[in-house]
């Protein structure tokens, strides 16, 4: 990883060890592990869930170039997969009725349907403000996608890097990783600086890498762990630390905030990226899900030989908890969350 930083898993452990504002609770980890086991047994947690969503690319589509084109589509999605809220309204930006990340997905899918070459690196390496505003136009015709200028910068950066070294195709980055998720993660962070989600904490350079890891995870999920999506070390990818999953972790009693931190969160203070509070919450999230994953794998080995552990990892656990937060939004809304205007999540 760049500049001798800790890996995300190592970062989570280091952050929890030195945290002053958050606590990890073993009983809550057990409770969460039980929820995940039940989800696996009922098949609510499954690698197929990604491609089954109508807004995601499907590499098995019959259209020409659908197989390799799906990788370019996912790459554009995760280049732009950050900050869909504004300080005074968390769901104002909508596309075809969708909010948040799915509003982004809906905008990209709409652009493709309209014949816009939005997944072509040459196209987006030169994209201008007017075109971006049109592609990501909202339902109300007024609300702009947040951090629009930053999105243009990200598209220019990754498009130019892709054209310069990888013939403009993200599949070539995947192939260069030689079926290693860790190597792909390293390549993404090395080649595309806007994915370098890192911070200094308690004397170490820590890596959270939400968007870089979700890009690897989405490629794995999109191709269902086969072909371009096969990685022999996919279990090394951790959860994707954002501002919503911690609400679920607090809900299950695996994460606890100090009274002082709760007060900060309740005041809707906008934190700076790299603030120790932000780093602690995100690092603890990684640590907890890694503990849950380890507990679940142990339980599968001992008590559930009927469930294959091959597609059980932090990626599917994260996806399940992210969906859980959306499903039980009303129940979880009383739990405050940290707010950072950032390109990293």
JSON list of C-alpha atoms in Angstrom, two decimals, residues 49-150:
[
{"chain": "A", "resi": 49, "resn": "UNK", "atom": "CA", "xyz": [-27.67, -9.74, -5.00]},
{"chain": "A", "resi": 50, "resn": "UNK", "atom": "CA", "xyz": [-25.49, -7.13, -6.75]},
{"chain": "A", "resi": 51, "resn": "UNK", "atom": "CA", "xyz": [-26.18, -8.14, -10.36]},
{"chain": "A", "resi": 52, "resn": "UNK", "atom": "CA", "xyz": [-29.84, -8.74, -9.60]},
{"chain": "A", "resi": 53, "resn": "UNK", "atom": "CA", "xyz": [-30.39, -5.04, -8.87]},
{"chain": "A", "resi": 54, "resn": "UNK", "atom": "CA", "xyz": [-31.98, -3.35, -11.88]},
{"chain": "A", "resi": 55, "resn": "UNK", "atom": "CA", "xyz": [-29.65, -0.33, -11.69]},
{"chain": "A", "resi": 56, "resn": "UNK", "atom": "CA", "xyz": [-26.40, -2.32, -11.72]},
{"chain": "A", "resi": 57, "resn": "UNK", "atom": "CA", "xyz": [-24.62, -3.61, -14.83]},
{"chain": "A", "resi": 58, "resn": "UNK", "atom": "CA", "xyz": [-25.07, -7.27, -15.66]},
{"chain": "A", "resi": 59, "resn": "UNK", "atom": "CA", "xyz": [-22.08, -8.86, -17.43]},
{"chain": "A", "resi": 60, "resn": "UNK", "atom": "CA", "xyz": [-24.37, -11.67, -18.64]},
{"chain": "A", "resi": 61, "resn": "UNK", "atom": "CA", "xyz": [-26.51, -9.24, -20.62]},
{"chain": "A", "resi": 62, "resn": "UNK", "atom": "CA", "xyz": [-26.84, -10.20, -24.31]},
{"chain": "A", "resi": 63, "resn": "UNK", "atom": "CA", "xyz": [-25.71, -6.78, -25.57]},
{"chain": "A", "resi": 64, "resn": "UNK", "atom": "CA", "xyz": [-22.32, -6.61, -27.34]},
{"chain": "A", "resi": 65, "resn": "UNK", "atom": "CA", "xyz": [-19.43, -5.81, -25.00]},
{"chain": "A", "resi": 66, "resn": "UNK", "atom": "CA", "xyz": [-21.66, -6.38, -21.94]},
{"chain": "A", "resi": 67, "resn": "UNK", "atom": "CA", "xyz": [-19.10, -8.66, -20.27]},
{"chain": "A", "resi": 68, "resn": "UNK", "atom": "CA", "xyz": [-16.05, -6.37, -20.28]},
{"chain": "A", "resi": 69, "resn": "UNK", "atom": "CA", "xyz": [-18.21, -3.24, -20.45]},
{"chain": "A", "resi": 70, "resn": "UNK", "atom": "CA", "xyz": [-19.62, -4.03, -17.01]},
{"chain": "A", "resi": 71, "resn": "UNK", "atom": "CA", "xyz": [-16.15, -3.46, -15.51]},
{"chain": "A", "resi": 72, "resn": "UNK", "atom": "CA", "xyz": [-15.94, 0.04, -17.07]},
{"chain": "A", "resi": 73, "resn": "UNK", "atom": "CA", "xyz": [-19.46, 0.81, -15.83]},
{"chain": "A", "resi": 74, "resn": "UNK", "atom": "CA", "xyz": [-18.59, -0.26, -12.26]},
{"chain": "A", "resi": 75, "resn": "UNK", "atom": "CA", "xyz": [-15.36, 1.77, -12.43]},
{"chain": "A", "resi": 76, "resn": "UNK", "atom": "CA", "xyz": [-17.25, 4.97, -13.31]},
{"chain": "A", "resi": 77, "resn": "UNK", "atom": "CA", "xyz": [-19.84, 4.29, -10.59]},
{"chain": "A", "resi": 78, "resn": "UNK", "atom": "CA", "xyz": [-17.21, 3.90, -7.89]},
{"chain": "A", "resi": 79, "resn": "UNK", "atom": "CA", "xyz": [-15.13, 6.82, -9.12]},
{"chain": "A", "resi": 80, "resn": "UNK", "atom": "CA", "xyz": [-18.22, 8.93, -8.32]},
{"chain": "A", "resi": 81, "resn": "UNK", "atom": "CA", "xyz": [-19.53, 6.93, -5.35]},
{"chain": "A", "resi": 82, "resn": "UNK", "atom": "CA", "xyz": [-19.30, 9.63, -2.69]},
{"chain": "A", "resi": 83, "resn": "UNK", "atom": "CA", "xyz": [-21.28, 12.35, -0.92]},
{"chain": "A", "resi": 84, "resn": "UNK", "atom": "CA", "xyz": [-24.90, 12.42, -2.05]},
{"chain": "A", "resi": 85, "resn": "UNK", "atom": "CA", "xyz": [-26.09, 14.73, 0.71]},
{"chain": "A", "resi": 86, "resn": "UNK", "atom": "CA", "xyz": [-25.93, 18.42, 1.47]},
{"chain": "A", "resi": 87, "resn": "UNK", "atom": "CA", "xyz": [-25.63, 19.83, 5.01]},
{"chain": "A", "resi": 88, "resn": "UNK", "atom": "CA", "xyz": [-29.26, 20.94, 5.13]},
{"chain": "A", "resi": 89, "resn": "UNK", "atom": "CA", "xyz": [-30.92, 18.04, 3.31]},
{"chain": "A", "resi": 90, "resn": "UNK", "atom": "CA", "xyz": [-29.85, 14.40, 3.19]},
{"chain": "A", "resi": 91, "resn": "UNK", "atom": "CA", "xyz": [-32.22, 13.15, 0.48]},
{"chain": "A", "resi": 92, "resn": "UNK", "atom": "CA", "xyz": [-32.88, 16.17, -1.72]},
{"chain": "A", "resi": 93, "resn": "UNK", "atom": "CA", "xyz": [-30.84, 14.87, -4.67]},
{"chain": "A", "resi": 94, "resn": "UNK", "atom": "CA", "xyz": [-33.09, 12.38, -6.50]},
{"chain": "A", "resi": 95, "resn": "UNK", "atom": "CA", "xyz": [-32.96, 10.71, -9.91]},
{"chain": "A", "resi": 96, "resn": "UNK", "atom": "CA", "xyz": [-36.02, 8.74, -11.08]},
{"chain": "A", "resi": 97, "resn": "UNK", "atom": "CA", "xyz": [-37.19, 8.70, -7.46]},
{"chain": "A", "resi": 98, "resn": "UNK", "atom": "CA", "xyz": [-33.95, 7.19, -6.14]},
{"chain": "A", "resi": 99, "resn": "UNK", "atom": "CA", "xyz": [-31.79, 8.87, -3.48]},
{"chain": "A", "resi": 100, "resn": "UNK", "atom": "CA", "xyz": [-28.15, 8.50, -2.47]},
{"chain": "A", "resi": 101, "resn": "UNK", "atom": "CA", "xyz": [-25.96, 5.97, -4.26]},
{"chain": "A", "resi": 102, "resn": "UNK", "atom": "CA", "xyz": [-28.90, 4.61, -6.26]},
{"chain": "A", "resi": 103, "resn": "UNK", "atom": "CA", "xyz": [-29.57, 8.11, -7.63]},
{"chain": "A", "resi": 104, "resn": "UNK", "atom": "CA", "xyz": [-26.03, 7.96, -9.07]},
{"chain": "A", "resi": 105, "resn": "UNK", "atom": "CA", "xyz": [-26.72, 4.50, -10.53]},
{"chain": "A", "resi": 106, "resn": "UNK", "atom": "CA", "xyz": [-30.00, 5.72, -12.04]},
{"chain": "A", "resi": 107, "resn": "UNK", "atom": "CA", "xyz": [-28.29, 8.73, -13.63]},
{"chain": "A", "resi": 108, "resn": "UNK", "atom": "CA", "xyz": [-25.54, 6.58, -15.20]},
{"chain": "A", "resi": 109, "resn": "UNK", "atom": "CA", "xyz": [-28.08, 4.03, -16.49]},
{"chain": "A", "resi": 110, "resn": "UNK", "atom": "CA", "xyz": [-30.24, 6.84, -17.92]},
{"chain": "A", "resi": 111, "resn": "UNK", "atom": "CA", "xyz": [-27.21, 8.35, -19.67]},
{"chain": "A", "resi": 112, "resn": "UNK", "atom": "CA", "xyz": [-26.33, 4.98, -21.25]},
{"chain": "A", "resi": 113, "resn": "UNK", "atom": "CA", "xyz": [-29.94, 4.53, -22.42]},
{"chain": "A", "resi": 114, "resn": "UNK", "atom": "CA", "xyz": [-29.78, 8.03, -23.98]},
{"chain": "A", "resi": 115, "resn": "UNK", "atom": "CA", "xyz": [-26.67, 7.06, -25.95]},
{"chain": "A", "resi": 116, "resn": "UNK", "atom": "CA", "xyz": [-24.18, 9.03, -23.84]},
{"chain": "A", "resi": 117, "resn": "UNK", "atom": "CA", "xyz": [-20.78, 7.29, -23.90]},
{"chain": "A", "resi": 118, "resn": "UNK", "atom": "CA", "xyz": [-20.42, 7.79, -20.16]},
{"chain": "A", "resi": 119, "resn": "UNK", "atom": "CA", "xyz": [-18.29, 4.68, -19.47]},
{"chain": "A", "resi": 120, "resn": "UNK", "atom": "CA", "xyz": [-15.73, 5.58, -22.16]},
{"chain": "A", "resi": 121, "resn": "UNK", "atom": "CA", "xyz": [-12.49, 6.89, -20.62]},
{"chain": "A", "resi": 122, "resn": "UNK", "atom": "CA", "xyz": [-11.78, 9.19, -23.57]},
{"chain": "A", "resi": 123, "resn": "UNK", "atom": "CA", "xyz": [-15.24, 10.75, -23.13]},
{"chain": "A", "resi": 124, "resn": "UNK", "atom": "CA", "xyz": [-15.08, 11.36, -19.39]},
{"chain": "A", "resi": 125, "resn": "UNK", "atom": "CA", "xyz": [-11.38, 12.36, -19.35]},
{"chain": "A", "resi": 126, "resn": "UNK", "atom": "CA", "xyz": [-12.48, 15.53, -21.19]},
{"chain": "A", "resi": 127, "resn": "UNK", "atom": "CA", "xyz": [-16.00, 15.94, -19.79]},
{"chain": "A", "resi": 128, "resn": "UNK", "atom": "CA", "xyz": [-17.15, 19.49, -19.04]},
{"chain": "A", "resi": 129, "resn": "UNK", "atom": "CA", "xyz": [-19.42, 20.98, -16.38]},
{"chain": "A", "resi": 130, "resn": "UNK", "atom": "CA", "xyz": [-22.42, 21.39, -18.68]},
{"chain": "A", "resi": 131, "resn": "UNK", "atom": "CA", "xyz": [-22.32, 17.68, -19.69]},
{"chain": "A", "resi": 132, "resn": "UNK", "atom": "CA", "xyz": [-21.92, 16.52, -16.08]},
{"chain": "A", "resi": 133, "resn": "UNK", "atom": "CA", "xyz": [-24.85, 18.71, -15.00]},
{"chain": "A", "resi": 134, "resn": "UNK", "atom": "CA", "xyz": [-26.99, 17.18, -17.75]},
{"chain": "A", "resi": 135, "resn": "UNK", "atom": "CA", "xyz": [-26.02, 13.55, -17.01]},
{"chain": "A", "resi": 136, "resn": "UNK", "atom": "CA", "xyz": [-26.67, 13.97, -13.28]},
{"chain": "A", "resi": 137, "resn": "UNK", "atom": "CA", "xyz": [-29.73, 16.22, -13.53]},
{"chain": "A", "resi": 138, "resn": "UNK", "atom": "CA", "xyz": [-32.15, 15.68, -10.66]},
{"chain": "A", "resi": 139, "resn": "UNK", "atom": "CA", "xyz": [-35.89, 15.04, -10.64]},
{"chain": "A", "resi": 140, "resn": "UNK", "atom": "CA", "xyz": [-36.69, 18.57, -9.47]},
{"chain": "A", "resi": 141, "resn": "UNK", "atom": "CA", "xyz": [-34.51, 20.12, -12.19]},
{"chain": "A", "resi": 142, "resn": "UNK", "atom": "CA", "xyz": [-32.82, 22.37, -9.64]},
{"chain": "A", "resi": 143, "resn": "UNK", "atom": "CA", "xyz": [-30.85, 20.28, -7.15]},
{"chain": "A", "resi": 144, "resn": "UNK", "atom": "CA", "xyz": [-27.30, 19.64, -8.34]},
{"chain": "A", "resi": 145, "resn": "UNK", "atom": "CA", "xyz": [-25.41, 16.50, -7.44]},
{"chain": "A", "resi": 146, "resn": "UNK", "atom": "CA", "xyz": [-23.16, 17.53, -4.50]},
{"chain": "A", "resi": 147, "resn": "UNK", "atom": "CA", "xyz": [-19.42, 18.29, -5.00]},
{"chain": "A", "resi": 148, "resn": "UNK", "atom": "CA", "xyz": [-19.91, 18.52, -8.75]},
{"chain": "A", "resi": 149, "resn": "UNK", "atom": "CA", "xyz": [-16.54, 20.16, -9.44]},
{"chain": "A", "resi": 150, "resn": "UNK", "atom": "CA", "xyz": [-14.75, 17.44, -7.46]}
]
